PDB file of C-alpha atoms in Angstrom:
ATOM      1  CA  UNK R   1      -1.017  -6.455  26.773  1.00 35.00           C
ATOM      2  CA  UNK R   2       0.968  -3.792  24.917  1.00 52.00           C
ATOM      3  CA  UNK R   3       3.061  -6.500  23.226  1.00 54.00           C
ATOM      4  CA  UNK R   4      -0.105  -8.334  22.172  1.00 48.00           C
ATOM      5  CA  UNK R   5      -1.596  -5.122  20.755  1.00 44.00           C
ATOM      6  CA  UNK R   6       1.597  -4.363  18.834  1.00 44.00           C
ATOM      7  CA  UNK R   7       1.621  -7.870  17.354  1.00 43.00           C
ATOM      8  CA  UNK R   8      -2.059  -7.584  16.362  1.00 41.00           C
ATOM      9  CA  UNK R   9      -1.402  -4.303  14.552  1.00 41.00           C
ATOM     10  CA  UNK R  10       1.820  -5.508  12.922  1.00 42.00           C
ATOM     11  CA  UNK R  11       0.187  -8.683  11.611  1.00 45.00           C
ATOM     12  CA  UNK R  12      -2.896  -6.916  10.216  1.00 49.00           C
ATOM     13  CA  UNK R  13      -1.441  -5.792   6.890  1.00 53.00           C
ATOM     14  CA  UNK R  14      -1.499  -9.104   5.019  1.00 53.00           C
ATOM     15  CA  UNK R  15      -5.275  -9.028   4.644  1.00 60.00           C
ATOM     16  CA  UNK R  16      -4.962  -5.630   2.930  1.00 76.00           C
ATOM     17  CA  UNK R  17      -1.804  -6.343   0.900  1.00 92.00           C
ATOM     18  CA  UNK R  18      -3.356  -5.529  -2.479  1.00 93.00           C
ATOM     19  CA  UNK R  19      -4.851  -2.257  -1.248  1.00 91.00           C
ATOM     20  CA  UNK R  20      -1.562  -1.416   0.489  1.00 92.00           C
ATOM     21  CA  UNK R  21       0.343  -1.901  -2.767  1.00 93.00           C
ATOM     22  CA  UNK R  22      -2.151   0.229  -4.687  1.00 95.00           C
ATOM     23  CA  UNK R  23      -2.637   3.119  -2.293  1.00 95.00           C
ATOM     24  CA  UNK R  24       0.352   3.577   0.010  1.00 94.00           C
ATOM     25  CA  UNK R  25       2.787   6.304  -1.114  1.00 96.00           C
ATOM     26  CA  UNK R  26       6.401   5.877  -2.126  1.00 97.00           C
ATOM     27  CA  UNK R  27       9.207   7.744  -0.315  1.00 98.00           C
ATOM     28  CA  UNK R  28      10.979  10.996  -1.165  1.00 98.00           C
ATOM     29  CA  UNK R  29      14.179  10.259  -3.100  1.00 98.00           C
ATOM     30  CA  UNK R  30      15.979  13.055  -1.262  1.00 98.00           C
ATOM     31  CA  UNK R  31      15.189  11.295   2.028  1.00 98.00           C
ATOM     32  CA  UNK R  32      16.608   8.000   0.778  1.00 98.00           C
ATOM     33  CA  UNK R  33      19.763   9.669  -0.502  1.00 98.00           C
ATOM     34  CA  UNK R  34      20.262  11.354   2.879  1.00 98.00           C
ATOM     35  CA  UNK R  35      19.648   8.087   4.730  1.00 98.00           C
ATOM     36  CA  UNK R  36      22.253   6.262   2.636  1.00 98.00           C
ATOM     37  CA  UNK R  37      24.843   9.041   2.317  1.00 98.00           C
ATOM     38  CA  UNK R  38      27.163   7.810   5.149  1.00 98.00           C
ATOM     39  CA  UNK R  39      26.841   4.113   4.286  1.00 98.00           C
ATOM     40  CA  UNK R  40      30.212   2.444   3.572  1.00 98.00           C
ATOM     41  CA  UNK R  41      28.972   0.677   0.430  1.00 98.00           C
ATOM     42  CA  UNK R  42      26.011   0.056  -1.912  1.00 98.00           C
ATOM     43  CA  UNK R  43      24.495  -3.069  -0.313  1.00 98.00           C
ATOM     44  CA  UNK R  44      21.091  -2.194   1.165  1.00 98.00           C
ATOM     45  CA  UNK R  45      18.598  -4.314   3.089  1.00 99.00           C
ATOM     46  CA  UNK R  46      14.987  -3.126   3.059  1.00 98.00           C
ATOM     47  CA  UNK R  47      13.768  -4.693   6.296  1.00 98.00           C
ATOM     48  CA  UNK R  48      10.037  -5.136   6.807  1.00 97.00           C
ATOM     49  CA  UNK R  49       9.759  -4.260   3.130  1.00 97.00           C
ATOM     50  CA  UNK R  50       6.005  -4.781   2.832  1.00 96.00           C
ATOM     51  CA  UNK R  51       4.855  -4.593  -0.774  1.00 95.00           C
ATOM     52  CA  UNK R  52       8.059  -2.860  -1.890  1.00 97.00           C
ATOM     53  CA  UNK R  53       7.083   0.808  -1.665  1.00 97.00           C
ATOM     54  CA  UNK R  54      10.504   1.768  -0.303  1.00 98.00           C
ATOM     55  CA  UNK R  55      12.338  -1.005  -2.146  1.00 98.00           C
ATOM     56  CA  UNK R  56      11.378   0.328  -5.572  1.00 97.00           C
ATOM     57  CA  UNK R  57      12.696   3.804  -4.877  1.00 97.00           C
ATOM     58  CA  UNK R  58      15.932   2.494  -3.356  1.00 98.00           C
ATOM     59  CA  UNK R  59      16.485   0.409  -6.505  1.00 98.00           C
ATOM     60  CA  UNK R  60      16.222   3.618  -8.542  1.00 96.00           C
ATOM     61  CA  UNK R  61      19.219   5.053  -6.637  1.00 96.00           C
ATOM     62  CA  UNK R  62      21.415   2.281  -8.065  1.00 97.00           C
ATOM     63  CA  UNK R  63      21.853   0.482  -4.745  1.00 98.00           C
ATOM     64  CA  UNK R  64      22.232  -3.292  -4.527  1.00 98.00           C
ATOM     65  CA  UNK R  65      18.962  -4.067  -2.717  1.00 98.00           C
ATOM     66  CA  UNK R  66      17.676  -7.124  -0.863  1.00 98.00           C
ATOM     67  CA  UNK R  67      14.182  -7.127   0.660  1.00 98.00           C
ATOM     68  CA  UNK R  68      13.035  -9.064   3.731  1.00 98.00           C
ATOM     69  CA  UNK R  69       9.363  -9.243   4.754  1.00 98.00           C
ATOM     70  CA  UNK R  70       7.572 -11.534   7.254  1.00 97.00           C
ATOM     71  CA  UNK R  71       4.052 -11.479   5.791  1.00 95.00           C
ATOM     72  CA  UNK R  72       3.539 -13.895   2.858  1.00 96.00           C
ATOM     73  CA  UNK R  73       0.826 -11.806   1.195  1.00 95.00           C
ATOM     74  CA  UNK R  74       2.889  -8.627   1.376  1.00 95.00           C
ATOM     75  CA  UNK R  75       5.967 -10.487   0.119  1.00 97.00           C
ATOM     76  CA  UNK R  76       3.989 -11.866  -2.826  1.00 96.00           C
ATOM     77  CA  UNK R  77       2.973  -8.336  -3.845  1.00 96.00           C
ATOM     78  CA  UNK R  78       6.617  -7.237  -3.649  1.00 97.00           C
ATOM     79  CA  UNK R  79       7.854 -10.159  -5.752  1.00 97.00           C
ATOM     80  CA  UNK R  80       5.194  -9.502  -8.370  1.00 97.00           C
ATOM     81  CA  UNK R  81       6.053  -5.810  -8.627  1.00 97.00           C
ATOM     82  CA  UNK R  82       9.854  -6.186  -8.391  1.00 98.00           C
ATOM     83  CA  UNK R  83      10.766  -9.622  -9.799  1.00 98.00           C
ATOM     84  CA  UNK R  84      14.466  -8.755 -10.154  1.00 98.00           C
ATOM     85  CA  UNK R  85      14.953  -7.819  -6.478  1.00 98.00           C
ATOM     86  CA  UNK R  86      16.075 -10.635  -4.143  1.00 98.00           C
ATOM     87  CA  UNK R  87      13.207 -10.940  -1.652  1.00 98.00           C
ATOM     88  CA  UNK R  88      13.224 -13.292   1.324  1.00 98.00           C
ATOM     89  CA  UNK R  89      10.817 -14.264   4.102  1.00 98.00           C
ATOM     90  CA  UNK R  90      12.144 -13.126   7.447  1.00 98.00           C
ATOM     91  CA  UNK R  91      11.828 -10.496  10.136  1.00 97.00           C
ATOM     92  CA  UNK R  92      13.881  -7.893  11.960  1.00 98.00           C
ATOM     93  CA  UNK R  93      14.302 -10.394  14.763  1.00 97.00           C
ATOM     94  CA  UNK R  94      15.495 -13.187  12.430  1.00 98.00           C
ATOM     95  CA  UNK R  95      17.199 -11.807   9.319  1.00 98.00           C
ATOM     96  CA  UNK R  96      18.076 -14.498   6.744  1.00 98.00           C
ATOM     97  CA  UNK R  97      21.394 -12.921   5.716  1.00 98.00           C
ATOM     98  CA  UNK R  98      25.053 -13.577   6.648  1.00 98.00           C
ATOM     99  CA  UNK R  99      27.096 -11.489   9.058  1.00 98.00           C
ATOM    100  CA  UNK R 100      28.333  -8.113   7.744  1.00 98.00           C
ATOM    101  CA  UNK R 101      26.552  -8.673   4.421  1.00 98.00           C
ATOM    102  CA  UNK R 102      24.958  -5.220   3.976  1.00 98.00           C
ATOM    103  CA  UNK R 103      26.108  -1.613   4.316  1.00 98.00           C
ATOM    104  CA  UNK R 104      22.747  -0.130   5.248  1.00 98.00           C
ATOM    105  CA  UNK R 105      19.439  -1.332   6.650  1.00 98.00           C
ATOM    106  CA  UNK R 106      16.376   0.742   5.801  1.00 98.00           C
ATOM    107  CA  UNK R 107      12.895   0.338   7.248  1.00 98.00           C
ATOM    108  CA  UNK R 108       9.964   2.156   5.648  1.00 97.00           C
ATOM    109  CA  UNK R 109       7.147   2.778   8.147  1.00 95.00           C
ATOM    110  CA  UNK R 110       8.289  -0.404   9.885  1.00 96.00           C
ATOM    111  CA  UNK R 111      10.887   0.223  12.606  1.00 96.00           C
ATOM    112  CA  UNK R 112       8.234   0.897  15.251  1.00 93.00           C
ATOM    113  CA  UNK R 113       7.088  -2.724  14.834  1.00 93.00           C
ATOM    114  CA  UNK R 114      10.556  -4.161  15.613  1.00 96.00           C
ATOM    115  CA  UNK R 115      11.417  -5.644  19.010  1.00 95.00           C
ATOM    116  CA  UNK R 116      14.743  -3.857  19.221  1.00 95.00           C
ATOM    117  CA  UNK R 117      15.934  -5.938  22.175  1.00 94.00           C
ATOM    118  CA  UNK R 118      16.169  -8.793  19.651  1.00 95.00           C
ATOM    119  CA  UNK R 119      16.236  -6.895  16.360  1.00 97.00           C
ATOM    120  CA  UNK R 120      18.994  -4.484  17.414  1.00 96.00           C
ATOM    121  CA  UNK R 121      21.682  -7.183  17.772  1.00 96.00           C
ATOM    122  CA  UNK R 122      20.366  -8.942  14.655  1.00 97.00           C
ATOM    123  CA  UNK R 123      20.520  -5.769  12.532  1.00 98.00           C
ATOM    124  CA  UNK R 124      23.993  -5.013  13.909  1.00 98.00           C
ATOM    125  CA  UNK R 125      25.051  -8.541  12.975  1.00 98.00           C
ATOM    126  CA  UNK R 126      24.195  -8.165   9.276  1.00 98.00           C
ATOM    127  CA  UNK R 127      25.640  -4.647   9.006  1.00 98.00           C
ATOM    128  CA  UNK R 128      29.228  -4.131   7.902  1.00 98.00           C
ATOM    129  CA  UNK R 129      31.469  -2.007  10.163  1.00 96.00           C
ATOM    130  CA  UNK R 130      30.305   1.592   9.990  1.00 96.00           C
ATOM    131  CA  UNK R 131      26.967   0.486   8.547  1.00 98.00           C
ATOM    132  CA  UNK R 132      23.811   2.575   8.762  1.00 98.00           C
ATOM    133  CA  UNK R 133      20.340   1.847  10.113  1.00 98.00           C
ATOM    134  CA  UNK R 134      17.638   4.278   9.000  1.00 98.00           C
ATOM    135  CA  UNK R 135      13.910   4.337   9.630  1.00 98.00           C
ATOM    136  CA  UNK R 136      11.739   6.297   7.216  1.00 98.00           C
ATOM    137  CA  UNK R 137       8.194   7.433   7.965  1.00 97.00           C
ATOM    138  CA  UNK R 138       5.823   9.126   5.554  1.00 97.00           C
ATOM    139  CA  UNK R 139       3.897  11.800   7.470  1.00 97.00           C
ATOM    140  CA  UNK R 140       1.038  14.030   6.396  1.00 97.00           C
ATOM    141  CA  UNK R 141       1.964  17.706   6.679  1.00 97.00           C
ATOM    142  CA  UNK R 142      -0.418  18.981   9.352  1.00 96.00           C
ATOM    143  CA  UNK R 143       1.097  22.459   9.076  1.00 95.00           C
ATOM    144  CA  UNK R 144      -1.327  22.774   6.145  1.00 97.00           C
ATOM    145  CA  UNK R 145      -4.756  23.811   7.459  1.00 97.00           C
ATOM    146  CA  UNK R 146      -6.928  21.239   5.693  1.00 98.00           C
ATOM    147  CA  UNK R 147      -4.504  18.422   6.543  1.00 98.00           C
ATOM    148  CA  UNK R 148      -4.637  19.402  10.224  1.00 97.00           C
ATOM    149  CA  UNK R 149      -8.423  19.255   9.991  1.00 97.00           C
ATOM    150  CA  UNK R 150      -8.227  15.826   8.366  1.00 97.00           C
ATOM    151  CA  UNK R 151      -6.012  14.574  11.191  1.00 96.00           C
ATOM    152  CA  UNK R 152      -8.499  15.793  13.802  1.00 96.00           C
ATOM    153  CA  UNK R 153     -11.472  14.181  12.051  1.00 96.00           C
ATOM    154  CA  UNK R 154      -9.669  10.916  11.304  1.00 96.00           C
ATOM    155  CA  UNK R 155      -8.484  10.182  14.832  1.00 95.00           C
ATOM    156  CA  UNK R 156      -5.329   8.416  15.928  1.00 94.00           C
ATOM    157  CA  UNK R 157      -6.280   5.067  14.364  1.00 93.00           C
ATOM    158  CA  UNK R 158      -5.881   6.606  10.892  1.00 95.00           C
ATOM    159  CA  UNK R 159      -3.425   9.455  11.543  1.00 96.00           C
ATOM    160  CA  UNK R 160      -1.439   8.790  14.694  1.00 93.00           C
ATOM    161  CA  UNK R 161       1.506  10.516  16.411  1.00 90.00           C
ATOM    162  CA  UNK R 162       4.049   8.988  14.006  1.00 93.00           C
ATOM    163  CA  UNK R 163       2.039  10.270  11.050  1.00 96.00           C
ATOM    164  CA  UNK R 164       2.461  14.039  11.497  1.00 96.00           C
ATOM    165  CA  UNK R 165       5.676  16.112  11.583  1.00 92.00           C
ATOM    166  CA  UNK R 166       4.438  17.872  14.707  1.00 84.00           C
ATOM    167  CA  UNK R 167       5.085  14.761  16.785  1.00 92.00           C
ATOM    168  CA  UNK R 168       7.142  12.227  14.814  1.00 95.00           C
ATOM    169  CA  UNK R 169      10.524  13.454  16.119  1.00 93.00           C
ATOM    170  CA  UNK R 170       9.656  12.837  19.760  1.00 94.00           C
ATOM    171  CA  UNK R 171       7.814   9.580  19.089  1.00 94.00           C
ATOM    172  CA  UNK R 172      10.577   8.005  16.968  1.00 95.00           C
ATOM    173  CA  UNK R 173      13.731   9.477  18.530  1.00 94.00           C
ATOM    174  CA  UNK R 174      14.423   6.247  20.464  1.00 94.00           C
ATOM    175  CA  UNK R 175      13.007   3.801  17.893  1.00 95.00           C
ATOM    176  CA  UNK R 176      16.486   2.286  17.459  1.00 95.00           C
ATOM    177  CA  UNK R 177      16.861   1.530  21.179  1.00 94.00           C
ATOM    178  CA  UNK R 178      15.829  -1.658  23.011  1.00 93.00           C
ATOM    179  CA  UNK R 179      12.971  -1.261  25.478  1.00 86.00           C
ATOM    180  CA  UNK R 180      14.759  -3.537  27.976  1.00 83.00           C
ATOM    181  CA  UNK R 181      18.202  -3.467  29.554  1.00 78.00           C
ATOM    182  CA  UNK R 182      19.947  -4.859  26.461  1.00 81.00           C
ATOM    183  CA  UNK R 183      22.887  -2.716  25.353  1.00 86.00           C
ATOM    184  CA  UNK R 184      22.239  -0.344  22.452  1.00 86.00           C
ATOM    185  CA  UNK R 185      24.012  -1.339  19.225  1.00 91.00           C
ATOM    186  CA  UNK R 186      23.832   2.059  17.510  1.00 96.00           C
ATOM    187  CA  UNK R 187      25.124   5.587  18.039  1.00 95.00           C
ATOM    188  CA  UNK R 188      23.324   8.895  18.505  1.00 95.00           C
ATOM    189  CA  UNK R 189      20.337   9.460  16.207  1.00 96.00           C
ATOM    190  CA  UNK R 190      20.088  12.062  13.488  1.00 98.00           C
ATOM    191  CA  UNK R 191      16.676  13.134  12.232  1.00 97.00           C
ATOM    192  CA  UNK R 192      15.670  15.008   9.084  1.00 97.00           C
ATOM    193  CA  UNK R 193      12.517  15.822   7.093  1.00 97.00           C
ATOM    194  CA  UNK R 194      12.085  15.975   3.315  1.00 98.00           C
ATOM    195  CA  UNK R 195       9.147  17.387   1.316  1.00 98.00           C
ATOM    196  CA  UNK R 196       6.977  14.822  -0.408  1.00 98.00           C
ATOM    197  CA  UNK R 197       3.451  14.474  -1.749  1.00 98.00           C
ATOM    198  CA  UNK R 198       0.979  11.987  -3.184  1.00 98.00           C
ATOM    199  CA  UNK R 199      -1.577  12.599  -5.916  1.00 98.00           C
ATOM    200  CA  UNK R 200      -4.963  11.539  -4.533  1.00 98.00           C
ATOM    201  CA  UNK R 201      -8.710  11.856  -4.948  1.00 98.00           C
ATOM    202  CA  UNK R 202     -11.086  11.858  -2.003  1.00 98.00           C
ATOM    203  CA  UNK R 203     -11.848   8.180  -2.652  1.00 97.00           C
ATOM    204  CA  UNK R 204      -8.212   7.118  -3.004  1.00 98.00           C
ATOM    205  CA  UNK R 205      -7.206   9.078   0.115  1.00 98.00           C
ATOM    206  CA  UNK R 206      -9.907   7.272   2.088  1.00 97.00           C
ATOM    207  CA  UNK R 207      -8.615   3.994   0.645  1.00 95.00           C
ATOM    208  CA  UNK R 208      -5.095   4.937   1.764  1.00 95.00           C
ATOM    209  CA  UNK R 209      -6.222   5.649   5.317  1.00 95.00           C
ATOM    210  CA  UNK R 210      -8.088   2.340   5.367  1.00 93.00           C
ATOM    211  CA  UNK R 211      -4.717   0.541   5.113  1.00 93.00           C
ATOM    212  CA  UNK R 212      -3.469   1.967   8.426  1.00 91.00           C
ATOM    213  CA  UNK R 213      -3.045  -0.681  11.119  1.00 88.00           C
ATOM    214  CA  UNK R 214      -5.395   1.044  13.538  1.00 91.00           C
ATOM    215  CA  UNK R 215      -8.137   1.056  10.921  1.00 93.00           C
ATOM    216  CA  UNK R 216      -7.554  -2.572   9.933  1.00 91.00           C
ATOM    217  CA  UNK R 217      -8.105  -3.846  13.483  1.00 89.00           C
ATOM    218  CA  UNK R 218     -10.982  -1.490  14.335  1.00 92.00           C
ATOM    219  CA  UNK R 219     -14.453  -2.994  14.951  1.00 94.00           C
ATOM    220  CA  UNK R 220     -16.494  -2.717  11.745  1.00 94.00           C
ATOM    221  CA  UNK R 221     -19.165  -0.354  13.066  1.00 96.00           C
ATOM    222  CA  UNK R 222     -16.579   2.057  14.469  1.00 96.00           C
ATOM    223  CA  UNK R 223     -14.532   1.765  11.283  1.00 94.00           C
ATOM    224  CA  UNK R 224     -17.462   2.684   9.053  1.00 96.00           C
ATOM    225  CA  UNK R 225     -18.337   5.639  11.292  1.00 96.00           C
ATOM    226  CA  UNK R 226     -14.746   6.891  11.093  1.00 96.00           C
ATOM    227  CA  UNK R 227     -14.649   6.506   7.312  1.00 96.00           C
ATOM    228  CA  UNK R 228     -17.956   8.365   7.065  1.00 97.00           C
ATOM    229  CA  UNK R 229     -16.530  11.329   9.002  1.00 97.00           C
ATOM    230  CA  UNK R 230     -13.456  11.376   6.772  1.00 98.00           C
ATOM    231  CA  UNK R 231     -15.531  11.282   3.579  1.00 98.00           C
ATOM    232  CA  UNK R 232     -17.791  14.071   4.837  1.00 98.00           C
ATOM    233  CA  UNK R 233     -14.785  16.228   5.748  1.00 98.00           C
ATOM    234  CA  UNK R 234     -13.130  15.752   2.348  1.00 98.00           C
ATOM    235  CA  UNK R 235     -16.409  16.589   0.590  1.00 98.00           C
ATOM    236  CA  UNK R 236     -16.658  19.807   2.625  1.00 98.00           C
ATOM    237  CA  UNK R 237     -13.233  21.185   1.701  1.00 98.00           C
ATOM    238  CA  UNK R 238     -12.596  23.001  -1.585  1.00 98.00           C
ATOM    239  CA  UNK R 239      -9.105  21.500  -1.753  1.00 98.00           C
ATOM    240  CA  UNK R 240     -10.415  17.929  -1.801  1.00 98.00           C
ATOM    241  CA  UNK R 241     -14.086  17.973  -2.807  1.00 98.00           C
ATOM    242  CA  UNK R 242     -13.572  17.326  -6.523  1.00 97.00           C
ATOM    243  CA  UNK R 243     -10.954  15.721  -8.737  1.00 98.00           C
ATOM    244  CA  UNK R 244      -7.300  15.099  -7.981  1.00 98.00           C
ATOM    245  CA  UNK R 245      -5.186  16.952  -5.446  1.00 98.00           C
ATOM    246  CA  UNK R 246      -1.755  16.541  -3.905  1.00 98.00           C
ATOM    247  CA  UNK R 247      -1.696  15.377  -0.305  1.00 98.00           C
ATOM    248  CA  UNK R 248       1.116  17.411   1.331  1.00 98.00           C
ATOM    249  CA  UNK R 249       3.549  15.057   3.032  1.00 98.00           C
ATOM    250  CA  UNK R 250       7.049  14.777   4.462  1.00 98.00           C
ATOM    251  CA  UNK R 251       9.311  11.747   4.437  1.00 98.00           C
ATOM    252  CA  UNK R 252      10.952  11.813   7.868  1.00 98.00           C
ATOM    253  CA  UNK R 253      14.167   9.907   8.583  1.00 98.00           C
ATOM    254  CA  UNK R 254      15.883   8.621  11.720  1.00 98.00           C
ATOM    255  CA  UNK R 255      19.499   7.625  10.967  1.00 98.00           C
ATOM    256  CA  UNK R 256      22.010   5.890  13.262  1.00 98.00           C
ATOM    257  CA  UNK R 257      25.391   4.254  12.756  1.00 98.00           C
ATOM    258  CA  UNK R 258      26.328   0.777  13.942  1.00 97.00           C
ATOM    259  CA  UNK R 259      28.681   0.911  16.928  1.00 93.00           C
TER     260      UNK R 259
END
């Protein structure tokens, strides 16, 4: 049942690909630089690249980037936004690249969807010796009072345990490990957090939260009730009631080296 639920959530994004491309945030450049710092070379695979939110920022670092994404609608958004980036259909469990062809594999808000019993050996296969695997998650900074209130009102479907710095470390610390008895292919994890933010209005923040997997698969009546609570909360807070504001965020990184 858990596997079926994970697949349902992971496959939900295609229907919201356009909204995802418009509203999801990019990633802190300092986080990407830290993730790539130990990599033995410039060849980077953005795995589970979605609409290219992470891909675009990695390109700006000067890396030689290839994107791989399983969902056709998400991949189409990526290709339209980044026509010069090689972008291929594929998944973490079946990567369409040769052995030892990249120096780093990055996954932006995607590693928790991977079946690491299969994806771990596959990622290790395409990594060069000493290569790096890094998962990046954008979290809302619930150390800020109004953001903590938003998280409470929104519920775990919109802002879950991976989405706040208070819990992301514990939830993602073993994201690189297989859930079965398959041998681990990566060394000890390092974790770090980097300040980030996204300029939003109340409407665009609601639209952002609507692209979360838990919201996409929620029954319509429950979804509308949740969105109504979020809108009412944002209207009640001086920080978010009118005009634009910056949503306080952190880009959080889990980094491991290929054994």
